[in-house]
Short mmCIF file of C-alpha atoms and ligand atoms in Angstrom, two decimals:
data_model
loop_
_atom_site.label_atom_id
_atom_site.label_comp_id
_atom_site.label_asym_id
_atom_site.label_seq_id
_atom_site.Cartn_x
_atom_site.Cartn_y
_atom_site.Cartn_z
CA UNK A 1 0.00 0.00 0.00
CA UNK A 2 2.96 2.07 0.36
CA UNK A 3 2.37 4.18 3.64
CA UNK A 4 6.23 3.39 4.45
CA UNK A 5 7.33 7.23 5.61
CA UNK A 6 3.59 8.08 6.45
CA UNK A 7 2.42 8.78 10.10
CA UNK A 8 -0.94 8.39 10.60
CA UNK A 9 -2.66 9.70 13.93
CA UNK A 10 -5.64 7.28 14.68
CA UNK A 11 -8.06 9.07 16.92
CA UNK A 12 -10.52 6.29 18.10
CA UNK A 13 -13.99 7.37 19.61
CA UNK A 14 -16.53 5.68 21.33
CA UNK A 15 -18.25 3.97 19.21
CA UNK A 16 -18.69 -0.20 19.09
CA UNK A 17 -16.74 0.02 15.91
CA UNK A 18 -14.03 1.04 17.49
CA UNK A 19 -12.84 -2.90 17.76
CA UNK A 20 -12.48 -2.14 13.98
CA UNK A 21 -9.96 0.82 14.63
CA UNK A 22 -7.61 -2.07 16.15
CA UNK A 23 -7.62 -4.08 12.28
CA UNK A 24 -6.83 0.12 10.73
CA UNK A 25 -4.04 0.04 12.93
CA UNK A 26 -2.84 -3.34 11.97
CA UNK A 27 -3.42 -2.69 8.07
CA UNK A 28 -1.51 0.62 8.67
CA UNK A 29 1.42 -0.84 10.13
CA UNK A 30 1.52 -3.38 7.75
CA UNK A 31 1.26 -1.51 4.94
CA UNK A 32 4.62 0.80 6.64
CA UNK A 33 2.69 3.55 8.35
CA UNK A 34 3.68 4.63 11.92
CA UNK A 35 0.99 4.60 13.78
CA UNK A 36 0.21 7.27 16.58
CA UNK A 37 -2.86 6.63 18.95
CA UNK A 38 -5.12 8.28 20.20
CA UNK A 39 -8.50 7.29 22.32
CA UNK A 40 -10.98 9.26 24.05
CA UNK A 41 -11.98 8.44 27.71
CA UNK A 42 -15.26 6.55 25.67
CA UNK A 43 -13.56 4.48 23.28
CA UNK A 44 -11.58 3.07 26.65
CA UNK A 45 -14.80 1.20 27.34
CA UNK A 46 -14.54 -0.55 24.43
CA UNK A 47 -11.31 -0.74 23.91
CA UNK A 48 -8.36 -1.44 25.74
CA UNK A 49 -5.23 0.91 24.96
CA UNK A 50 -2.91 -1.85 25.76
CA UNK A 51 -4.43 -3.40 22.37
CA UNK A 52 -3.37 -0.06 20.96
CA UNK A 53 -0.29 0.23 21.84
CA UNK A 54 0.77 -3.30 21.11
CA UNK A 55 -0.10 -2.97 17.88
CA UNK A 56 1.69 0.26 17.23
CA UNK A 57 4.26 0.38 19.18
CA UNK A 58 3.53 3.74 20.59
CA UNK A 59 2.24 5.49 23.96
CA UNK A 60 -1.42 5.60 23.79
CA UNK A 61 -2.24 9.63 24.01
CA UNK A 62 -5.64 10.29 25.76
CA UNK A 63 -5.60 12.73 28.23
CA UNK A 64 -4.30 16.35 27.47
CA UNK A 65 -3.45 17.09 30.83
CA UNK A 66 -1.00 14.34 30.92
CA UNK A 67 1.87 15.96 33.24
CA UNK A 68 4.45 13.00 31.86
CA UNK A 69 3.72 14.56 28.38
CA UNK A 70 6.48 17.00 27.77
CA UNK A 71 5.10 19.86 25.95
CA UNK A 72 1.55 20.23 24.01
CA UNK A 73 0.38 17.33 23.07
CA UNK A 74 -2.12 18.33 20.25
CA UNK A 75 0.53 20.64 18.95
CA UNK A 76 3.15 17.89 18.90
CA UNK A 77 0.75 15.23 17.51
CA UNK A 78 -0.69 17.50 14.96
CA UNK A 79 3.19 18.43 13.39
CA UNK A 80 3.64 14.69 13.65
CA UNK A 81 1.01 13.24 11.35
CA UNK A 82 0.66 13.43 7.84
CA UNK A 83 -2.45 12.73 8.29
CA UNK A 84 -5.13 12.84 10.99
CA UNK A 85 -7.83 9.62 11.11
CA UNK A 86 -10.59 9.15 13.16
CA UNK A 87 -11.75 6.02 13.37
CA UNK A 88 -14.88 5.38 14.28
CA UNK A 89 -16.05 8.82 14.28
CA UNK A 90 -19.36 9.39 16.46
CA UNK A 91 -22.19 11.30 16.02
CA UNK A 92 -21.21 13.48 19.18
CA UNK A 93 -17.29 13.45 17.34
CA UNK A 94 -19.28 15.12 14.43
CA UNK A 95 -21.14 17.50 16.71
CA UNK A 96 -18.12 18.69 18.57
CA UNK A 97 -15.87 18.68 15.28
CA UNK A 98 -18.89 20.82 13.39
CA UNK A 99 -18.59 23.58 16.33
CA UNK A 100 -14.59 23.81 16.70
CA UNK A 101 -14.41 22.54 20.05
CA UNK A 102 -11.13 21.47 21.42
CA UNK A 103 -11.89 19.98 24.83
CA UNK A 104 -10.29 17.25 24.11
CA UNK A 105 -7.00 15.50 22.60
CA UNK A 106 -8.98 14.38 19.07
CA UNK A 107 -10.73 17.54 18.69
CA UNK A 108 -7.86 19.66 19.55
CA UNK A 109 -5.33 17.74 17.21
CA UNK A 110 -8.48 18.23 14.45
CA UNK A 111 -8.38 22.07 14.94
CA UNK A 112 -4.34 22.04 15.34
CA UNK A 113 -4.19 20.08 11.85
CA UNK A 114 -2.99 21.11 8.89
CA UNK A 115 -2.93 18.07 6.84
CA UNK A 116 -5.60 16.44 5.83
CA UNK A 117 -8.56 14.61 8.48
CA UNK A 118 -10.71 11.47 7.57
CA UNK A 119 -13.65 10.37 9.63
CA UNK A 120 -14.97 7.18 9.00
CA UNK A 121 -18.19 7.48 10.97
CA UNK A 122 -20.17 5.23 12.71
CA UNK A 123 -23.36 5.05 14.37
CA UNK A 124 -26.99 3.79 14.79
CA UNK A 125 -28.82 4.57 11.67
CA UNK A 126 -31.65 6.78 13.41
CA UNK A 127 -28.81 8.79 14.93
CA UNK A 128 -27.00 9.28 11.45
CA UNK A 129 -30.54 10.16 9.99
CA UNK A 130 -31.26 12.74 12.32
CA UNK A 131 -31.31 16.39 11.24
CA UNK A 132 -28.86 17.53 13.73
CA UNK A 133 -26.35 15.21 12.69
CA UNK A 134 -26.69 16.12 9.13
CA UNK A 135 -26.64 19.74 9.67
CA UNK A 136 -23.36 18.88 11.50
CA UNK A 137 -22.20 16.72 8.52
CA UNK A 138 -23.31 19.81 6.33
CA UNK A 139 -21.00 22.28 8.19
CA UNK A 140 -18.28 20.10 7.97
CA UNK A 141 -18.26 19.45 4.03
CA UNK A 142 -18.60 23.10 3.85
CA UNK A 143 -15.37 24.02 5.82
CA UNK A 144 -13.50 21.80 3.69
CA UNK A 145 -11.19 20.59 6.50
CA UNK A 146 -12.74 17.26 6.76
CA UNK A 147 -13.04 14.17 4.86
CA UNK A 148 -16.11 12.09 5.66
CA UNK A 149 -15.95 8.39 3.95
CA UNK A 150 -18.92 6.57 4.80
CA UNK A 151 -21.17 5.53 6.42
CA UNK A 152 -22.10 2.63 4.67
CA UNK A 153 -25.44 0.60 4.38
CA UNK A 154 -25.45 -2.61 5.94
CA UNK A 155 -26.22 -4.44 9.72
CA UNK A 156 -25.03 -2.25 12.23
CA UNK A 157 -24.79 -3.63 16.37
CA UNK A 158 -28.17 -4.10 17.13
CA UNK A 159 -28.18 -6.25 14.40
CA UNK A 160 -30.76 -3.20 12.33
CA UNK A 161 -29.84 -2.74 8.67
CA UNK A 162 -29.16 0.85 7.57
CA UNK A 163 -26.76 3.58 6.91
CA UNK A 164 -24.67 3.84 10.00
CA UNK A 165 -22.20 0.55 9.61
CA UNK A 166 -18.38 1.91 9.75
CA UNK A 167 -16.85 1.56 6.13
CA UNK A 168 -14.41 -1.34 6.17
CA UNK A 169 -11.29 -1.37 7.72
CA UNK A 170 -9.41 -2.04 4.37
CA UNK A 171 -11.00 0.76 2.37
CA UNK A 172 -10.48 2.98 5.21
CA UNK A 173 -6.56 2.31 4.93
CA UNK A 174 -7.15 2.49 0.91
CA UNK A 175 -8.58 6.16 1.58
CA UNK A 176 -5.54 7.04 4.28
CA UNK A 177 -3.00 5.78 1.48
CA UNK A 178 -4.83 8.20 -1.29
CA UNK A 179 -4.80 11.13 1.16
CA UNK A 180 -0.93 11.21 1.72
CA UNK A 181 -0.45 9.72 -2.00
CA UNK A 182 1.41 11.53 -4.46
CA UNK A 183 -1.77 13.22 -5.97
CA UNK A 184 0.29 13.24 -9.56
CA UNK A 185 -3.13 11.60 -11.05
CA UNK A 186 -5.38 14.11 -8.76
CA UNK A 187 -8.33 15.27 -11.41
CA UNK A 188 -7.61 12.83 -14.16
CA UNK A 189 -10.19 9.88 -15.28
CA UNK A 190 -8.33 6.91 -16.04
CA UNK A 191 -9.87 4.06 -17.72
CA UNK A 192 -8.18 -0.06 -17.25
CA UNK A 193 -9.23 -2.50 -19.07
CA UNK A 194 -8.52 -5.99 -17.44
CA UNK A 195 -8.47 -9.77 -17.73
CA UNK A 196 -9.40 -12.63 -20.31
CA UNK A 197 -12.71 -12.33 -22.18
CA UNK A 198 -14.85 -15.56 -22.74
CA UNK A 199 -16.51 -16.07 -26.05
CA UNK A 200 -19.35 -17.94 -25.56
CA UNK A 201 -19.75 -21.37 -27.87
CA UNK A 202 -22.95 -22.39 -25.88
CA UNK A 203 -24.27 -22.08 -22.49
CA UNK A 204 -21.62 -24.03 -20.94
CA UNK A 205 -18.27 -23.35 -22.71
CA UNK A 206 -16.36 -20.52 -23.76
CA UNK A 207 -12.97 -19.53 -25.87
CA UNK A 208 -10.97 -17.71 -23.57
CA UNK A 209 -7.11 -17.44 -21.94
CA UNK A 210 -5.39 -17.56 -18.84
CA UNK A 211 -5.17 -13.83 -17.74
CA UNK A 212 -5.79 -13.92 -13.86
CA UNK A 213 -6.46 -9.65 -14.31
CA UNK A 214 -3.31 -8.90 -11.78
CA UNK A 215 -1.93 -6.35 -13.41
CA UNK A 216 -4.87 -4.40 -14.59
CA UNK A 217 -5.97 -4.69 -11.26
CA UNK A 218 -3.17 -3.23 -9.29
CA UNK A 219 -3.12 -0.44 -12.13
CA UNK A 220 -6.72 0.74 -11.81
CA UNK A 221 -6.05 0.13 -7.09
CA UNK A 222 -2.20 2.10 -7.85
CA UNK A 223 -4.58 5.07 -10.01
CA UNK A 224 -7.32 5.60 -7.47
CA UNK A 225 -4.35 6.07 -4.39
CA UNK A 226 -2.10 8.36 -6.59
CA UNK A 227 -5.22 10.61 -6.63
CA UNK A 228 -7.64 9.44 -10.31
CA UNK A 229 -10.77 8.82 -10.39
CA UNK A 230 -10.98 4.97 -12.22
CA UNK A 231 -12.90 2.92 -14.09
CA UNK A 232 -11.58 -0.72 -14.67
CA UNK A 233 -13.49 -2.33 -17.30
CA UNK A 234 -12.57 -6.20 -16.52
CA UNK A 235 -13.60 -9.35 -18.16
CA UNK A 236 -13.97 -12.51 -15.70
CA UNK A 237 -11.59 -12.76 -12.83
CA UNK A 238 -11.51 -13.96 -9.27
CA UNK A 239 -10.44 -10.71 -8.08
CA UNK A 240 -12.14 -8.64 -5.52
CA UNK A 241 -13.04 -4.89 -7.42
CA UNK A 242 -10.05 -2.62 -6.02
CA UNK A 243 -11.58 -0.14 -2.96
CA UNK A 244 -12.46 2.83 -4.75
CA UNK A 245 -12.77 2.00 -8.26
CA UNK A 246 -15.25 1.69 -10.34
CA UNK A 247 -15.40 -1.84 -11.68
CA UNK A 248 -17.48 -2.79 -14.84
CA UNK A 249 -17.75 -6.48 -14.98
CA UNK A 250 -18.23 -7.82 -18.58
CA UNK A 251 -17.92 -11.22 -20.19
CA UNK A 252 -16.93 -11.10 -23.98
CA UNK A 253 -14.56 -8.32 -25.88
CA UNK A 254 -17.63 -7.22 -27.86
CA UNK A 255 -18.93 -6.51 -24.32
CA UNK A 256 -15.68 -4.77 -22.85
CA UNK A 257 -15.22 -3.02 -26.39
CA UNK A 258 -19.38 -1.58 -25.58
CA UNK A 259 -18.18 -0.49 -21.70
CA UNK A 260 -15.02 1.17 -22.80
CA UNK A 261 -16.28 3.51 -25.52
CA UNK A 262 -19.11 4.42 -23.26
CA UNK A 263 -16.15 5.48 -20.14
CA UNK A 264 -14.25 7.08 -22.74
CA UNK A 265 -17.04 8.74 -24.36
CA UNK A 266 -18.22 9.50 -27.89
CA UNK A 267 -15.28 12.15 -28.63
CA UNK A 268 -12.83 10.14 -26.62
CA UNK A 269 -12.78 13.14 -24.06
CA UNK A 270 -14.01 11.47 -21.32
CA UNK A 271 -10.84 10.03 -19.65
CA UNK A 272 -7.43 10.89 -19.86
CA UNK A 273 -6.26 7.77 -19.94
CA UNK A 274 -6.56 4.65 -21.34
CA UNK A 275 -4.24 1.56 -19.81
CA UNK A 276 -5.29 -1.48 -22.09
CA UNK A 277 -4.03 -4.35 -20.27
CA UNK A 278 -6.75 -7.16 -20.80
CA UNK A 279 -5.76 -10.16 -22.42
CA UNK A 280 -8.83 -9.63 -25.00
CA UNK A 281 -9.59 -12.83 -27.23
CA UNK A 282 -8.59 -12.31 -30.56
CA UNK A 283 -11.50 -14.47 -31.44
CA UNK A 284 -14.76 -15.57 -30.93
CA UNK A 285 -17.08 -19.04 -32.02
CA UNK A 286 -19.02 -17.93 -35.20
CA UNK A 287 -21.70 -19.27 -33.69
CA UNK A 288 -23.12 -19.34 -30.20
CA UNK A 289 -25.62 -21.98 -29.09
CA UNK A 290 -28.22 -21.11 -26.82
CA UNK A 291 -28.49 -24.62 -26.07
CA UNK A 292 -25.90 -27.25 -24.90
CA UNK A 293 -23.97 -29.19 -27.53
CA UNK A 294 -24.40 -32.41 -26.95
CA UNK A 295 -21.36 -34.59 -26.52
CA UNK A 296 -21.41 -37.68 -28.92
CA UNK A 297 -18.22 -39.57 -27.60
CA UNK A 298 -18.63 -42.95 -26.08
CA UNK A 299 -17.04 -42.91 -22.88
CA UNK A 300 -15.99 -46.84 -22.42
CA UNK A 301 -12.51 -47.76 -23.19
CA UNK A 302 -12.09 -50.50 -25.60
CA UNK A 303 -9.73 -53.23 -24.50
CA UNK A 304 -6.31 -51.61 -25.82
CA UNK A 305 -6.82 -48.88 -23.57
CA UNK A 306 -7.74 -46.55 -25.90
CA UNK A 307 -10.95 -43.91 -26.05
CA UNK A 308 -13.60 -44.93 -28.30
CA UNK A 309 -13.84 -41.37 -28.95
CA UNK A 310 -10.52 -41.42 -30.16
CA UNK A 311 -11.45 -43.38 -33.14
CA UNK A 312 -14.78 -41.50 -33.99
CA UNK A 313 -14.42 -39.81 -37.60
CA UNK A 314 -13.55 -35.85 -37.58
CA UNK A 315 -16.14 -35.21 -39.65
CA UNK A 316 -18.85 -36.51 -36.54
CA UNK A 317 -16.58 -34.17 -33.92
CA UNK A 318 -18.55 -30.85 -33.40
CA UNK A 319 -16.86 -27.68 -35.32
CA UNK A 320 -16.57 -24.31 -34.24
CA UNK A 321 -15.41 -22.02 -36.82
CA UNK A 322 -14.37 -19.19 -35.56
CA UNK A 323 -14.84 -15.13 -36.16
CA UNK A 324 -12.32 -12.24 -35.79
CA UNK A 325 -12.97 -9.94 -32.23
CA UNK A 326 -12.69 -6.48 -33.14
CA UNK A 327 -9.10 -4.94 -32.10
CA UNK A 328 -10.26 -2.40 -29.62
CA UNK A 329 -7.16 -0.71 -28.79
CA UNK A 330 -6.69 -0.52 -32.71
CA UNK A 331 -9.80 0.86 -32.89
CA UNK A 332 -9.78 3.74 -30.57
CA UNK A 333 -6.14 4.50 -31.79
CA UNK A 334 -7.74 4.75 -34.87
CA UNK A 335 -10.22 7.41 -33.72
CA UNK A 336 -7.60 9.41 -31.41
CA UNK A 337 -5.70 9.70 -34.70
CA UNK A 338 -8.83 10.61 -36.90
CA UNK A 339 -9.24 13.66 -34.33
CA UNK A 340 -5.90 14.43 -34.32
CA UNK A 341 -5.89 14.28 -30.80
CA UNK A 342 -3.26 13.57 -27.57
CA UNK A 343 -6.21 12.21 -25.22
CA UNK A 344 -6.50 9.98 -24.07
CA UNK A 345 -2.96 9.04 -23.56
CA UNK A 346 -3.31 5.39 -24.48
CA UNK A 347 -1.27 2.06 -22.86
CA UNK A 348 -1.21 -1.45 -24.76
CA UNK A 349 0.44 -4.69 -23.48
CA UNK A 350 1.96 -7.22 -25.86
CA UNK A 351 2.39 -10.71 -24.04
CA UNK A 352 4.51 -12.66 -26.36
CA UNK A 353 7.02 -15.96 -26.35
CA UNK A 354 9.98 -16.15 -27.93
CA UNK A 355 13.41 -14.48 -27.38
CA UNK A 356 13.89 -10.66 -25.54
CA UNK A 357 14.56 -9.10 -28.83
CA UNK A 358 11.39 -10.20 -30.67
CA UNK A 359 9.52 -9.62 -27.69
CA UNK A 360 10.64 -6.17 -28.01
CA UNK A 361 10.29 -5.81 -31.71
CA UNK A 362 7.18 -7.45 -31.56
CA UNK A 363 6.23 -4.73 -29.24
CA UNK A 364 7.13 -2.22 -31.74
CA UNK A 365 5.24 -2.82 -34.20
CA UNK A 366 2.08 -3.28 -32.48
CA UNK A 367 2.73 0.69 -30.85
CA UNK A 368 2.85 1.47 -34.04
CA UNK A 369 0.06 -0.63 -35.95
CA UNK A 370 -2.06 0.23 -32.61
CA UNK A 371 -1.06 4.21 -32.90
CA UNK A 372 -0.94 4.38 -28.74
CA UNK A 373 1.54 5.83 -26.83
CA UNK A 374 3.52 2.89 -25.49
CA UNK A 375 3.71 -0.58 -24.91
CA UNK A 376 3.99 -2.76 -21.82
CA UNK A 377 6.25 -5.52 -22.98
CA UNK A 378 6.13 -8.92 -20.91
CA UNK A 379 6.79 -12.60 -21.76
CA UNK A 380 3.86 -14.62 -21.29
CA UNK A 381 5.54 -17.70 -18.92
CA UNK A 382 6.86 -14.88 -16.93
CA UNK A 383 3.56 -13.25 -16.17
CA UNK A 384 0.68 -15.00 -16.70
CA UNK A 385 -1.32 -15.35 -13.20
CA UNK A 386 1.98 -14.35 -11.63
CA UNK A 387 2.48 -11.44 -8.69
CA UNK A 388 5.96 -10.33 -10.51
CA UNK A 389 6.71 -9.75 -14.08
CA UNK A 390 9.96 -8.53 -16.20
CA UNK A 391 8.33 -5.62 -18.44
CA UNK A 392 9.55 -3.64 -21.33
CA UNK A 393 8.11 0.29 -21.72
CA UNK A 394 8.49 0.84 -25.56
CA UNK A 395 7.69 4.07 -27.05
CA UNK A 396 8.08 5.74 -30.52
CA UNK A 397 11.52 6.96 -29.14
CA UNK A 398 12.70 4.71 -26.48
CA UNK A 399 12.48 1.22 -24.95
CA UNK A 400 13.34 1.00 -21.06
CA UNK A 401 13.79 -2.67 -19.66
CA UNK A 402 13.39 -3.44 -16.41
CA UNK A 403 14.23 -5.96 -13.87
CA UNK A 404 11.55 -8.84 -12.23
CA UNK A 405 9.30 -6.87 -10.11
CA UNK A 406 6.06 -6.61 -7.86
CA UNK A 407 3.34 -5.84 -10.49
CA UNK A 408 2.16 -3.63 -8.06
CA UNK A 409 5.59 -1.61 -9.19
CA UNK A 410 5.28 -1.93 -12.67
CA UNK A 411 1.88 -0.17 -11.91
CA UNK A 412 3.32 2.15 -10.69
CA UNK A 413 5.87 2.57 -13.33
CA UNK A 414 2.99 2.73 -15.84
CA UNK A 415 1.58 5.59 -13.73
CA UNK A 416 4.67 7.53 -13.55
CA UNK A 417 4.76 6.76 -17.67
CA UNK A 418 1.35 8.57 -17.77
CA UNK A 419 1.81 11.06 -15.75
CA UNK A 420 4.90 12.22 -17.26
CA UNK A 421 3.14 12.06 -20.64
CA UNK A 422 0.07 14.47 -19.29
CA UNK A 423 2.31 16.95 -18.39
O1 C5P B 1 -2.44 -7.79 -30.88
P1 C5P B 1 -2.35 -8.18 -29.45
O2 C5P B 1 -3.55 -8.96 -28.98
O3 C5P B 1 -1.10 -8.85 -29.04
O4 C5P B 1 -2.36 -6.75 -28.71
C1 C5P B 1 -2.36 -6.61 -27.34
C2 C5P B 1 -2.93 -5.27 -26.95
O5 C5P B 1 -4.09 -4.97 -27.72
C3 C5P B 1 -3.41 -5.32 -25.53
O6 C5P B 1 -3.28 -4.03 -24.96
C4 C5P B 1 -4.86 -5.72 -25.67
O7 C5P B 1 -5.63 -5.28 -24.57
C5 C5P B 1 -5.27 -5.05 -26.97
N1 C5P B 1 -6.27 -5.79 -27.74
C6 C5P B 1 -7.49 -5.23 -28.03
N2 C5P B 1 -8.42 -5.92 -28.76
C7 C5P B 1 -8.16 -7.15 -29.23
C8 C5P B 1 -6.91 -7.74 -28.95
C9 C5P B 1 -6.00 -7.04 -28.22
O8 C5P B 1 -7.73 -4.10 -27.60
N3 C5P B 1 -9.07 -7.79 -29.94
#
């Protein structure tokens, strides 16, 4: 998640949630964050600070007036943190933030903050609903200072469904990551395209490939924390949608080629981006059933071991012939070109076997044929359904190489591609 650097001060408030506040901490720490807390004399009685501070590592700070505090603690904590969360944020933590106060350590830190605050609040759904709390919600979205995220629908303690569950503990950390991010993609729309397609020969079976949707994944999860706003368009994976994005699940490239145009819009203007790294099947059955073929193969073995099937004539074997997918990178490479345009900045991946060298002149041609920007280079048996690939970036002028990495940093190396190219 890259937080490694970041301190984050996690003010925890009385709310049941706040046994959620103790998996934030983890997920910070884990993801390289220090972690400073912070609990108010409520959140002890659900809470224990000793959980706290084992998971950090640090001195629980709670009361103000601590006289084995050296110097202001607010002040102090404030300077500290790149960022201020409070987690779970109650409807009195609203009420008191809405007015200014600072009679306590979380408010006070709030109102010494410069950086930016999150609340992920958390409460009954009747109390969330209630005018006074959205009047103090109101106040705060107008000063500007805060950043509410959630709450969420869902079952809350008393085992009610509404809006007043805590948003989870992951996107929460997601959220912290994008607010001390590097904000380079801050204001841009960037569209991914991810995974295999299926082709659908009947019901049951489908053409498709063994993309797993990794890297298109971490590409649209590596936009939304450096600041975009995302749209991953992504054929069938077992991937969870990346907190934040907006995922578009499709099945076929007809289907992904439908979703895409309509993110990128009629004039292409839409996005700023395109990163194109689905694995999108080249073709499709002619044909599709809406019924089941039926198998015709005899399934006994004759004595000699072999399959009956084996020995059935071709000509009795079911036949799909087979019809070209349109090329949709091509396509909208096409158009960009048409309108003489620079936008959206558009990313292709080759996947190829054979040697380096072809891989990379392979790679060539295919920027060129496709008229995008650049191409991610990668051989397939070093990526496919892999968490680290070997890439190539080739563009009209240059081709970097790079060593086996994370995909997670060769997302990131895309990005900083992008960002350099939007000036
Ligand atoms: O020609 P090839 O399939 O190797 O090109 C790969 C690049 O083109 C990838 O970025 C892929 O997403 C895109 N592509 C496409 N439509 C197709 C096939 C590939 O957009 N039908």
């Amino acid at each position: 998640m890259h937080l490694s650097g970041k301190t984050v001060a996690l003010c925890v408030t009385g709310s049941i949630a706040a046994y959620k506040a103790v998996e934030v901490a983890r997920l910070l720490k884990k993801a390289g964050a220090r972690v400073l807390p912070v609990m108010t004399a409520s959140a002890a009685k659900f809470v224990g600070d000793v959980t706290f501070s084992g998971i950090t590592g640090e001195r629980v700070a709670s009361d103000m007036w601590d006289p084995s505090w050296k110097g202001e603690m607010h002040i102090e904590l404030a300077q500290a943190a790149d960022v201020i969360a409070i987690v779970p944020a109650t409807a009195d933590t609203l009420a008191r933030l809405a007015q200014g106060r600072a009679d306590d350590l979380t408010t006070a830190l709030v109102l010494s903050a410069r950086g930016p605050v999150l609340c992920a609040p958390a409460m009954h759904p009747r109390m969330w609903e209630h005018p006074a709390t959205q009047a103090n919600v109101l106040t705060l979205l107008q000063q500007g200072r805060v950043e509410l995220f959630g709450p969420v629908m869902g079952e809350v303690a008393s085992g009610e469904r509404g809006v007043g569950r805590m948003a989870e503990p992951e996107d929460i950390v997601v959220r912290l990551a994008r607010a001390v991010g590097p904000g380079d993609l801050r204001g841009r729309h960037v569209v991914v395209s991810a995974g295999p397609t299926h082709e659908a020969w009947d019901p049951v079976r489908f053409l498709g490939n063994r993309s797993s949707g990794k890297m298109g994944h971490l590409v649209a999860a590596r936009a939304f924390i450096r600041g975009a706003k995302v749209t991953l368009v992504s054929g069938p994976v077992a991937l969870p949608a990346p907190s934040g994005v907006h995922r578009i699940s499709v099945e076929s490239a007809r289907e992904m080629q439908i979703e895409l145009l309509r993110a990128l819009g009629d004039d292409l203007l839409s996005a700023d981006a395109l990163v194109m790294a689905a694995a999108v099947a080249d073709y499709r059955p002619q044909i599709t059933h809406h019924e089941k073929i039926k198998t015709s193969r005899a399934t006994s073995l004759d004595p000699s071991g072999a399959n009956v099937s084996d020995t059935i004539p071709s000509t009795a074997l079911p036949m799909v012939l087979l019809a070209e997918n349109p090329d949709i990178l091509a396509g909208i490479g096409e158009a960009r070109a048409r309108g003489k345009g620079t936008r959206p900045v558009l990313v292709g991946f080759a996947l190829e076997t054979g040697n380096d060298e072809t891989i990379v002149e392979y790679a060539r041609k295919k920027r060129a044929e496709k008229r995008v920007d650049f191409v991610v280079a990668n051989h397939a048996n070093e990526s496919i359904g892999k968490d680290e690939t070997r890439v190539w970036l080739v563009s009209e002028e240059t081709v970097d190489a790079f060593p086996v990495m994370d995909k997670a940093r060769v997302a990131d190396l895309i990005l900083d591609e992008l960002v350099r190219r939007l000036g």
